[in-house]
Coordinates of C-alpha atoms and ligand atoms in Angstrom, one line a residue:
X1 CA -40.2 8.6 2.6
X2 CA -37.3 8.9 -0.1
X3 CA -35.2 11.7 -0.4
X4 CA -35.5 13.6 -3.4
X5 CA -32.0 14.0 -4.7
X6 CA -30.6 12.7 -8.0
X7 CA -29.2 9.3 -8.3
X8 CA -26.1 10.0 -10.0
X9 CA -23.7 7.1 -10.1
X10 CA -20.2 7.3 -8.4
X11 CA -18.1 6.3 -11.3
X12 CA -14.2 6.5 -11.8
X13 CA -14.8 8.3 -15.2
X14 CA -16.3 11.1 -13.3
X15 CA -13.1 11.8 -11.4
X16 CA -10.8 12.5 -14.4
X17 CA -13.6 14.4 -16.0
X18 CA -13.7 16.7 -12.9
X19 CA -9.9 16.9 -12.6
X20 CA -9.6 17.9 -16.4
X21 CA -12.3 20.5 -16.1
X22 CA -11.8 22.2 -13.0
X23 CA -8.0 21.7 -12.6
X24 CA -7.0 20.9 -16.0
X25 CA -3.5 22.6 -15.8
X26 CA -2.4 20.6 -12.7
X27 CA 0.5 18.5 -13.5
X28 CA 1.5 15.0 -13.3
X29 CA 5.3 14.5 -13.5
X30 CA 7.0 11.1 -13.9
X31 CA 10.3 9.5 -14.0
X32 CA 10.1 7.2 -17.1
X33 CA 11.7 3.9 -17.6
X34 CA 13.0 5.3 -20.8
X35 CA 15.0 7.9 -18.5
X36 CA 13.9 11.4 -19.2
X37 CA 11.2 13.1 -16.9
X38 CA 7.8 13.3 -18.3
X39 CA 5.3 16.1 -17.7
X40 CA 1.8 16.8 -18.6
X41 CA -1.6 18.0 -17.3
X42 CA -4.8 16.5 -16.0
X43 CA -6.2 17.4 -19.4
X44 CA -3.8 15.6 -20.9
X45 CA -4.3 12.8 -18.8
X46 CA -8.0 12.7 -19.6
X47 CA -7.4 13.0 -23.5
X48 CA -4.9 10.2 -23.4
X49 CA -7.2 8.0 -21.1
X50 CA -9.9 8.2 -23.5
X51 CA -7.4 7.4 -26.4
X52 CA -6.5 4.2 -24.3
X53 CA -10.3 3.5 -23.9
X54 CA -10.6 3.8 -27.7
X55 CA -7.7 1.5 -28.4
X56 CA -8.9 -1.2 -25.9
X57 CA -12.5 -0.9 -27.7
X58 CA -10.5 -1.6 -30.9
X59 CA -8.9 -4.5 -29.6
X60 CA -12.0 -6.0 -28.6
X61 CA -12.0 -5.2 -24.8
X62 CA -15.4 -5.2 -23.6
X63 CA -17.3 -4.4 -20.1
X64 CA -16.1 -6.7 -17.3
X65 CA -13.1 -8.1 -19.2
X66 CA -9.9 -7.9 -17.3
X67 CA -6.9 -5.9 -18.4
X68 CA -3.6 -6.5 -16.5
X69 CA -0.9 -4.4 -15.7
X70 CA 2.9 -4.8 -14.7
X71 CA 4.3 -1.4 -14.2
X72 CA 5.7 1.3 -11.8
X73 CA 4.2 4.6 -10.7
X74 CA 4.2 6.5 -13.9
X75 CA 1.8 8.5 -16.0
X76 CA 0.9 5.6 -18.5
X77 CA -0.2 3.5 -15.6
X78 CA -2.4 6.3 -14.4
X79 CA -4.0 6.3 -17.8
X80 CA -4.5 2.5 -17.5
X81 CA -6.2 3.2 -14.3
X82 CA -8.8 5.9 -15.7
X83 CA -9.1 4.5 -19.4
X84 CA -9.6 0.7 -18.3
X85 CA -12.0 1.3 -15.5
X86 CA -13.6 4.4 -17.3
X87 CA -14.9 2.0 -20.2
X88 CA -16.1 -0.5 -17.7
X89 CA -13.3 -3.1 -18.1
X90 CA -11.4 -4.1 -14.9
X91 CA -7.8 -2.9 -14.2
X92 CA -6.0 -5.6 -12.6
X93 CA -2.6 -4.5 -11.1
X94 CA 0.2 -7.3 -10.8
X95 CA 2.8 -7.2 -8.3
X96 CA 6.1 -7.6 -10.2
X97 CA 7.9 -8.7 -7.0
X98 CA 5.9 -11.9 -6.7
X99 CA 7.4 -15.1 -7.8
X100 CA 6.7 -15.9 -11.4
X101 CA 4.8 -19.3 -10.5
X102 CA 2.4 -16.7 -8.2
X103 CA 2.1 -14.2 -11.3
X104 CA 1.2 -17.3 -13.8
X105 CA -1.5 -18.4 -11.1
X106 CA -2.9 -15.0 -11.0
X107 CA -3.1 -14.1 -14.6
X108 CA -4.9 -17.4 -15.2
X109 CA -7.2 -17.1 -12.3
X110 CA -8.3 -13.6 -13.4
X111 CA -8.4 -14.7 -16.9
X112 CA -6.7 -11.4 -18.1
X113 CA -7.2 -10.7 -21.8
X114 CA -4.4 -8.1 -22.4
X115 CA -1.3 -7.7 -20.2
X116 CA 0.2 -4.1 -20.3
X117 CA 4.0 -4.0 -19.3
X118 CA 6.8 -1.5 -18.6
X119 CA 9.8 -2.1 -20.6
X120 CA 11.5 -3.2 -17.0
X121 CA 9.4 -6.1 -16.9
X122 CA 9.4 -7.5 -20.4
X123 CA 12.0 -10.3 -19.4
X124 CA 9.8 -11.4 -16.7
X125 CA 6.9 -11.6 -19.3
X126 CA 9.0 -13.3 -21.6
X127 CA 9.8 -16.0 -18.9
X128 CA 6.1 -16.5 -18.3
X129 CA 4.3 -16.0 -21.6
X130 CA 3.9 -19.4 -22.7
X131 CA 1.9 -20.4 -19.6
X132 CA -0.5 -17.7 -19.8
X133 CA -3.9 -19.2 -20.8
X134 CA -6.1 -16.2 -21.7
X135 CA -3.8 -13.4 -22.6
X136 CA -4.3 -12.3 -26.2
X137 CA -1.8 -9.5 -26.7
X138 CA 0.9 -7.9 -24.6
X139 CA 1.4 -4.1 -24.8
X140 CA 4.7 -2.6 -23.9
X141 CA 4.0 0.7 -22.3
X142 CA 6.5 2.8 -24.5
X143 CA 7.1 4.3 -27.9
X144 CA 8.2 2.7 -31.4
X145 CA 11.7 3.7 -30.8
X146 CA 12.0 1.9 -27.6
X147 CA 10.1 -1.1 -28.4
X148 CA 12.2 -3.9 -27.3
X149 CA 13.8 -6.7 -29.4
X150 CA 11.5 -9.5 -28.1
X151 CA 10.2 -12.7 -29.7
X152 CA 6.9 -12.6 -27.7
X153 CA 4.0 -13.1 -29.9
X154 CA 1.3 -10.5 -30.2
X155 CA 3.6 -7.8 -29.0
X156 CA 2.0 -4.5 -29.3
X157 CA 3.5 -0.7 -28.7
X158 CA 1.4 1.5 -26.1
X159 CA 2.3 5.0 -28.0
X160 CA 1.2 3.3 -31.6
X161 CA -2.1 2.0 -30.1
X162 CA -2.8 5.4 -28.6
X163 CA -1.9 7.3 -31.6
X164 CA -4.3 5.5 -33.7
X165 CA -7.4 6.8 -31.8
X166 CA -9.2 10.2 -31.3
X167 CA -9.5 11.7 -27.7
X168 CA -13.4 11.9 -28.0
X169 CA -14.3 8.4 -26.3
X170 CA -17.6 8.9 -24.5
X171 CA -17.5 7.5 -21.0
X172 CA -20.4 4.8 -20.5
X173 CA -22.9 5.2 -17.9
X174 CA -23.6 2.3 -15.7
X175 CA -24.1 1.1 -12.2
X176 CA -21.7 2.3 -9.6
X177 CA -21.3 -1.2 -8.1
X178 CA -19.6 -2.3 -11.3
X179 CA -16.3 -3.7 -10.9
X180 CA -13.5 -1.3 -11.6
X181 CA -10.2 -2.9 -10.4
X182 CA -8.7 -6.1 -9.2
X183 CA -5.7 -6.5 -6.7
X184 CA -4.6 -9.8 -5.4
X185 CA -3.1 -10.1 -2.0
X186 CA 0.0 -11.9 -1.5
X187 CA -1.6 -14.7 0.5
X188 CA 1.0 -15.5 3.0
X189 CA -1.2 -19.0 3.0
X190 CA -2.4 -20.6 0.1
X191 CA -3.1 -19.2 -3.2
X192 CA -3.3 -15.4 -3.6
X193 CA -6.6 -14.0 -3.4
X194 CA -8.4 -11.5 -5.6
X195 CA -9.7 -8.3 -4.1
X196 CA -12.4 -6.7 -6.7
X197 CA -13.1 -3.2 -6.2
X198 CA -16.1 -1.3 -7.3
X199 CA -16.4 2.2 -8.9
X200 CA -18.4 3.3 -5.7
X201 CA -16.0 2.1 -3.2
X202 CA -13.2 3.4 -5.2
X203 CA -14.8 7.0 -5.3
X204 CA -15.8 6.9 -1.5
X205 CA -12.5 5.6 -0.7
X206 CA -11.0 8.8 -2.8
X207 CA -13.0 11.2 -0.7
X208 CA -11.4 9.5 2.6
X209 CA -7.8 9.8 1.0
X210 CA -8.2 13.5 0.5
X211 CA -9.4 14.4 3.9
X212 CA -7.5 16.9 6.1
X213 CA -7.0 13.9 8.7
X214 CA -5.5 11.7 6.1
X215 CA -3.5 13.2 3.2
X216 CA -4.8 16.6 3.3
X217 CA -4.7 16.6 -0.5
X218 CA -5.7 20.0 -2.5
X219 CA -4.4 22.2 -5.4
X220 CA -1.6 23.5 -2.9
X221 CA 0.0 20.2 -2.6
X222 CA 2.5 18.1 -4.5
X223 CA 2.1 14.4 -3.7
X224 CA 4.5 11.6 -4.4
X225 CA 3.2 8.0 -3.8
X226 CA 6.1 6.0 -3.2
X227 CA 3.8 2.8 -2.5
X228 CA 3.4 1.1 -5.6
X229 CA 0.3 1.4 -7.9
X230 CA 0.5 -2.6 -7.7
X231 CA 0.1 -2.5 -4.0
X232 CA -3.7 -1.6 -3.2
X233 CA -3.8 0.9 -6.1
X234 CA -1.0 3.0 -4.3
X235 CA -3.4 3.0 -1.4
X236 CA -6.1 4.4 -3.5
X237 CA -4.0 7.9 -4.2
X238 CA -4.3 8.4 -7.7
X239 CA -8.2 8.3 -7.8
X240 CA -8.0 11.4 -5.3
X241 CA -5.7 13.3 -7.6
X242 CA -8.1 14.5 -10.2
X243 CA -10.7 14.9 -7.2
X244 CA -8.6 17.5 -5.6
X245 CA -6.6 18.9 -8.2
X246 CA -3.4 17.9 -6.2
X247 CA -0.1 17.6 -8.4
X248 CA 1.1 14.3 -9.0
X249 CA 4.9 13.2 -8.8
X250 CA 5.5 9.5 -9.9
X251 CA 9.0 8.0 -9.1
X252 CA 8.9 5.4 -11.9
X253 CA 11.7 2.7 -11.2
X254 CA 13.8 5.3 -9.1
X255 CA 13.1 4.3 -5.5
X256 CA 16.3 4.7 -4.2
X257 CA 17.5 7.4 -1.6
X258 CA 19.1 9.7 -4.2
X259 CA 16.5 9.5 -7.1
X260 CA 13.5 10.0 -4.5
X261 CA 15.2 13.0 -2.8
X262 CA 16.3 14.6 -6.1
X263 CA 12.6 14.4 -7.6
X264 CA 10.8 15.3 -4.4
X265 CA 13.1 18.5 -4.2
X266 CA 12.8 19.6 -7.8
X267 CA 8.7 19.1 -7.8
X268 CA 8.5 20.6 -4.4
X269 CA 6.7 17.5 -2.8
X270 CA 4.7 18.2 0.2
X271 CA 3.4 14.7 1.0
X272 CA 4.2 11.3 0.5
X273 CA 3.2 7.6 1.5
X274 CA 5.0 4.3 1.8
X275 CA 5.9 1.2 3.9
X276 CA 8.5 1.7 6.7
X277 CA 11.2 -0.3 4.8
X278 CA 11.6 2.4 2.3
X279 CA 11.8 5.4 4.5
X280 CA 14.4 3.8 6.8
X281 CA 16.6 3.8 3.5
X282 CA 15.8 7.4 2.9
X283 CA 16.6 8.5 6.3
X284 CA 19.8 6.8 6.0
X285 CA 20.6 8.6 2.7
X286 CA 19.5 12.1 4.1
X287 CA 21.9 11.6 7.1
X288 CA 24.9 10.6 5.0
X289 CA 24.5 13.1 2.5
X290 CA 23.2 16.0 4.8
X291 CA 20.4 16.6 2.8
X292 CA 16.4 16.5 2.9
X293 CA 13.3 17.7 1.5
X294 CA 12.4 21.1 2.9
X295 CA 9.0 21.3 1.3
X296 CA 8.0 17.8 2.7
X297 CA 5.2 18.1 5.6
X298 CA 3.3 14.8 5.9
X299 CA 4.3 11.3 5.4
X300 CA 1.8 8.5 5.7
X301 CA 3.5 5.5 6.8
X302 CA 1.9 2.3 7.0
X303 CA 1.6 -1.6 5.7
X304 CA 3.6 -2.6 8.8
X305 CA 4.2 -1.0 12.2
X306 CA 6.3 2.3 12.1
X307 CA 9.0 2.3 14.5
X308 CA 9.1 4.9 17.2
X309 CA 12.8 5.8 16.2
X310 CA 11.5 6.6 12.6
X311 CA 8.8 9.1 14.0
X312 CA 11.2 10.7 16.3
X313 CA 14.1 11.0 13.4
X314 CA 11.5 12.6 10.9
X315 CA 10.1 14.9 13.7
X316 CA 13.3 15.9 15.4
X317 CA 15.8 16.0 12.6
X318 CA 13.7 17.1 9.6
X319 CA 10.4 18.7 11.1
X320 CA 8.2 16.0 9.0
X321 CA 4.8 14.8 10.6
X322 CA 4.6 11.1 10.5
X323 CA 1.1 9.8 10.2
X324 CA 1.0 6.1 10.8
X325 CA -1.9 4.6 8.7
X326 CA -3.3 1.0 8.8
X327 CA -5.3 -1.0 6.5
X328 CA -5.4 -3.8 4.1
X329 CA -5.7 -4.7 0.4
X330 CA -9.4 -5.9 1.2
X331 CA -10.0 -2.3 2.8
X332 CA -9.0 -0.2 -0.3
X333 CA -6.8 -0.2 1.8
X334 CA -7.2 2.6 4.4
X335 CA -8.9 1.8 7.7
X336 CA -7.1 4.1 10.3
X337 CA -4.9 6.7 10.4
X338 CA -2.9 8.5 13.2
X339 CA -3.4 12.2 13.2
X340 CA -2.8 13.8 16.6
X341 CA -5.5 15.7 18.4
X342 CA -5.0 19.5 18.8
X343 CA -4.2 19.0 22.4
X344 CA -1.8 16.3 21.8
X345 CA 0.3 18.4 19.5
X346 CA 1.2 20.7 22.2
X347 CA 2.6 17.5 24.2
X348 CA 6.1 17.0 25.2
X349 CA 7.8 15.1 22.1
X350 CA 8.3 11.8 24.2
X351 CA 4.4 11.6 24.8
X352 CA 3.6 12.5 21.2
X353 CA 5.9 9.6 19.9
X354 CA 4.1 7.3 22.5
X355 CA 0.9 8.1 20.7
X356 CA 2.2 8.1 17.1
X357 CA 3.2 4.6 17.4
X358 CA -0.4 3.5 17.5
X359 CA -1.9 2.5 14.2
X360 CA -4.4 5.4 14.7
X361 CA -8.0 6.2 14.7
X362 CA -10.7 5.0 12.4
X363 CA -11.4 7.0 9.2
X364 CA -15.0 7.7 8.5
X365 CA -16.3 4.8 6.6
X366 CA -14.8 2.1 8.5
X367 CA -16.3 0.7 11.7
X368 CA -14.1 -1.1 14.1
X369 CA -14.5 -3.7 17.0
X370 CA -12.4 -6.0 18.8
X371 CA -13.7 -9.7 19.9
X372 CA -12.5 -12.3 22.0
X373 CA -12.1 -16.0 20.9
X374 CA -15.7 -16.7 21.6
X375 CA -16.8 -13.5 19.4
X376 CA -17.7 -11.4 22.3
X377 CA -17.2 -7.7 21.9
X378 CA -14.3 -6.3 23.9
X379 CA -14.3 -2.9 25.6
X380 CA -12.4 -0.1 24.1
X381 CA -10.3 0.5 27.4
X382 CA -6.8 0.3 25.8
X383 CA -6.2 -2.9 27.8
X384 CA -8.4 -5.7 26.3
X385 CA -6.9 -7.1 23.1
X386 CA -8.6 -9.3 20.5
X387 CA -9.1 -9.8 16.8
X388 CA -10.0 -6.7 14.9
X389 CA -13.1 -6.8 12.9
X390 CA -14.1 -4.2 10.5
X391 CA -16.9 -3.1 8.2
X392 CA -17.7 -0.3 5.5
X393 CA -18.4 0.5 2.1
X394 CA -14.9 0.1 0.8
X395 CA -14.3 -3.2 2.8
X396 CA -14.5 -6.7 0.9
X397 CA -17.3 -8.9 1.4
X398 CA -16.0 -11.7 -0.7
X399 CA -12.8 -12.6 -2.8
X400 CA -12.9 -12.8 -6.7
X401 CA -14.2 -16.2 -7.9
X402 CA -14.3 -17.7 -4.3
X403 CA -17.5 -19.2 -3.2
X404 CA -17.5 -18.4 0.6
X405 CA -18.3 -15.1 1.8
X406 CA -15.2 -13.5 3.5
X407 CA -17.2 -11.8 6.2
X408 CA -18.9 -13.3 9.4
X409 CA -22.6 -13.8 9.9
X410 CA -23.1 -10.2 11.0
X411 CA -21.1 -9.0 8.1
X412 CA -17.9 -8.1 9.5
X413 CA -14.5 -8.6 8.0
X414 CA -12.0 -10.3 10.4
X415 CA -8.7 -8.8 9.7
X416 CA -6.5 -11.4 11.2
X417 CA -4.9 -8.7 13.3
X418 CA -5.1 -8.5 17.0
X419 CA -5.5 -4.9 18.7
X420 CA -6.6 -2.8 21.4
X421 CA -8.7 0.3 21.1
X422 CA -8.7 3.0 23.6
X423 CA -11.4 5.4 25.0
X424 CA -10.0 8.1 22.5
X425 CA -10.5 5.7 19.6
X426 CA -6.8 5.0 19.1
X427 CA -6.3 1.4 17.7
X428 CA -3.0 -0.2 18.4
X429 CA -2.1 -3.5 16.7
X430 CA -0.2 -5.9 18.9
X431 CA 0.3 -8.3 16.2
X432 CA -1.0 -10.5 13.3
X433 CA -3.0 -13.3 14.5
X434 CA -0.3 -15.8 13.1
X435 CA 2.7 -13.7 14.4
X436 CA 1.4 -13.7 18.2
X437 CA 3.8 -15.5 20.5
X438 CA 2.2 -17.7 23.2
X439 CA 4.7 -18.0 26.2
X440 CA 3.8 -19.6 29.5
X441 CA 0.0 -18.9 29.0
X442 CA 0.8 -15.2 28.1
X443 CA 0.7 -13.4 24.9
X444 CA 3.9 -11.5 23.7
X445 CA 3.6 -8.7 21.2
X446 CA 6.4 -9.2 18.5
X447 CA 5.3 -5.8 17.3
X448 CA 6.2 -4.2 20.6
X449 CA 9.3 -5.9 21.0
X450 CA 10.7 -4.8 17.2
X451 CA 9.8 -1.5 17.9
X452 CA 12.0 -1.2 21.1
X453 CA 14.6 -3.2 19.3
X454 CA 14.6 -0.8 16.4
X455 CA 15.3 2.4 18.9
X456 CA 18.6 0.7 19.7
X457 CA 21.1 3.0 18.1
X458 CA 23.0 0.1 16.3
X459 CA 20.0 -1.6 14.9
X460 CA 18.7 -1.0 11.4
X461 CA 15.8 -3.6 11.1
X462 CA 14.6 -6.2 13.7
X463 CA 12.0 -9.0 13.6
X464 CA 10.8 -10.9 16.6
X465 CA 9.4 -14.6 16.0
X466 CA 8.0 -17.3 18.4
X467 CA 10.4 -20.4 18.5
X468 CA 8.6 -23.6 19.6
X469 CA 9.8 -24.3 23.4
X470 CA 8.9 -27.5 25.4
X471 CA 8.4 -25.7 28.5
X472 CA 6.9 -22.5 27.6
X473 CA 5.2 -23.6 24.4
X474 CA 6.9 -20.6 22.4
X475 CA 9.8 -18.2 23.3
X476 CA 10.7 -14.9 21.4
X477 CA 13.8 -14.9 19.2
X478 CA 15.1 -11.5 18.2
X479 CA 16.6 -11.3 14.9
X480 CA 18.7 -8.3 13.9
X481 CA 20.1 -6.5 10.8
X482 CA 22.6 -4.1 12.5
X483 CA 23.3 -0.6 11.1
X484 CA 26.5 -0.5 8.4
X485 CA 29.5 -0.5 10.6
X486 CA 27.8 -1.4 13.8
X487 CA 28.6 -4.7 15.7
X488 CA 26.1 -4.7 18.9
X489 CA 26.5 -7.7 21.0
X490 CA 23.8 -10.1 22.2
X491 CA 24.1 -8.9 25.8
X492 CA 23.9 -5.2 24.9
X493 CA 20.6 -5.8 22.8
X494 CA 18.8 -8.0 25.5
X495 CA 19.9 -5.6 28.1
X496 CA 18.3 -3.0 26.3
X497 CA 14.9 -4.4 27.0
X498 CA 15.3 -4.5 30.5
X499 CA 12.8 -2.3 32.5
X500 CA 11.2 -1.6 29.3
X501 CA 9.0 -4.8 29.0
X502 CA 8.2 -7.6 31.5
X503 CA 11.2 -9.5 32.1
X504 CA 9.4 -12.9 30.9
X505 CA 8.7 -11.1 27.5
X506 CA 12.4 -10.3 26.8
X507 CA 13.7 -12.5 24.0
X508 CA 16.0 -15.6 25.1
X509 CA 18.3 -15.1 22.0
X510 CA 19.5 -13.0 19.2
X511 CA 20.6 -13.9 15.6
X512 CA 22.3 -11.2 13.5
X513 CA 21.8 -11.3 10.0
X514 CA 22.9 -9.4 6.7
X515 CA 19.5 -9.0 5.3
X516 CA 15.9 -9.7 6.7
X517 CA 13.6 -11.5 4.0
X518 CA 11.3 -9.1 2.6
X519 CA 8.2 -9.7 0.7
X520 CA 6.7 -8.4 -2.3
X521 CA 4.8 -5.6 -0.4
X522 CA 7.9 -4.4 1.3
X523 CA 7.3 -6.5 4.6
X524 CA 9.4 -8.7 6.5
X525 CA 8.5 -12.3 5.9
X526 CA 8.0 -13.9 9.3
X527 CA 6.9 -17.1 7.7
X528 CA 10.3 -17.4 6.2
X529 CA 12.1 -16.8 9.4
X530 CA 10.0 -19.3 11.2
X531 CA 11.1 -22.0 8.6
X532 CA 14.8 -20.9 9.0
X533 CA 14.8 -20.8 12.7
X534 CA 12.2 -23.2 13.9
Ligands
ADP601 P1 -0.2 -8.5 2.5 O1 0.7 -8.0 3.6 O2 -0.5 -10.1 2.9 O3 0.4 -8.0 1.2 P2 -1.7 -6.2 3.0 O4 -0.7 -5.5 2.3 O5 -3.1 -5.8 2.8 O6 -1.5 -7.7 2.8 O7 -1.5 -6.1 4.5 C1 -2.6 -5.9 5.5 C2 -1.7 -6.2 6.7 O8 -0.7 -5.5 7.0 C3 -2.7 -5.7 7.9 O9 -3.7 -6.8 8.3 C4 -1.6 -5.6 9.1 O10 -1.3 -6.9 9.8 C5 -0.5 -4.9 8.5 N1 -0.4 -3.7 8.6 C6 -0.9 -2.6 7.8 N2 -0.7 -1.4 8.1 C7 0.1 -1.6 9.6 C8 0.4 -0.9 10.4 N3 0.5 0.6 10.4 N4 1.0 -1.3 11.7 C9 1.2 -2.8 11.6 N5 0.7 -3.7 11.0 C10 0.2 -3.1 9.9

């Protein structure tokens, strides 16, 4: 028997309609590329998203056309999220930190018709424009006064396009499974692959992001995403803003400690999200300048493993709750969040930190299992480790314009991560499959060693890679970026592991570096390190 409920489609336009109606005066505050702070409301956002949808229609953009963005976290970028998807076109966010050759590949592969760019990235667009096969026009996200002096053909001004339109565009109704947005994964091997989200997956994921156990979004909160809107849609957070009436604070190009701290303090930011590398910079800034953000309560940190020292520092020194998050671009991206159970909150700090360095428990909507090399399901006992597989309504089943399914015969998506899951459901990543170190028939977790190294007082960042070894197959090498002014010795660093891990898993050697190679999504590029040190 069928239920007798309405079949209303889950569309991204319904989010902005709701926000502008119920939370119309909630603010969106942005640091702009032009300089000043810009502020307006959710009602303004709806009006301008509609003007943008009108402008795209005038330009000839139709349903399913791809419209690319090269932009920071700012209000015009949010207008693109709602305006482009709302009119049934596809909002394709590009990562400006990628190599220009990758950007050219991605733009041609996606067959984008228009490219919207922040002022910052105009020189980048100039460098690649003549190799773009399908782009008909480049829209600079600024007003007439700030338009750059550029020889780019078909250059358009964002504010001029909008001012020619009314804000009465009617959002079309269509199937919720229609594609809404596109984001390419960085593709550590081979070409980048396009992850194509749908309206349905984006709206369902927005419910998840808003939950008390994830970001706890509501009208009382002020949220600043440091994670870029070109990295898995800023972890899907912009969609959750009009759903919950949360104040949105957007840092634009100002991602340094001083700019972030100032903006967070002025706008009373209560929660934020980003990768660990950003937060270690912020921690240093706070300590050096004896400052912090007193309103800040929750930080979702993910994208790579959160060092224990970071959880401890934010808790002990600043009273901020770190919630580790785990996910992938292919998962919209949230898969697991580490929020402590009530009884664990009362535990001694050291015990809490032991739990908080795990990646977390699955969010509703994501099922998880771990399997061995033959595909047999492994027990959730916190000991057995194997490849993590996931499925759920916001997990990819295939990549854009690729023939093969991305999932196995039973519909599970292989994450490429190796993990344990314990009886309470806590999942802990031991490594990415390609980063695991095989030594003398045993596996060594690079993440565990890195975490330990980063709790050494002289270590700013650390990476552990496997180096080919005749006798043992591979042996771990520790690569360390020391804290400014610190000069740790090799003996000191290796001695630090003694008694904390099995002797055979202690690295054989240490290399000190000024900088570790960081990729487009803010993670240490171990493939580069392996090339250098093999
Ligand atoms: P890429 O790094 O290729 O750009 P993603 O940003 O989608 O792609 O990264 C997904 C991967 O990042 C996961 O498969 C996992 O290996 C890693 N990752 C994400 N969050 C965490 C975390 N909290 N701890 C450890 N690894 C993580």
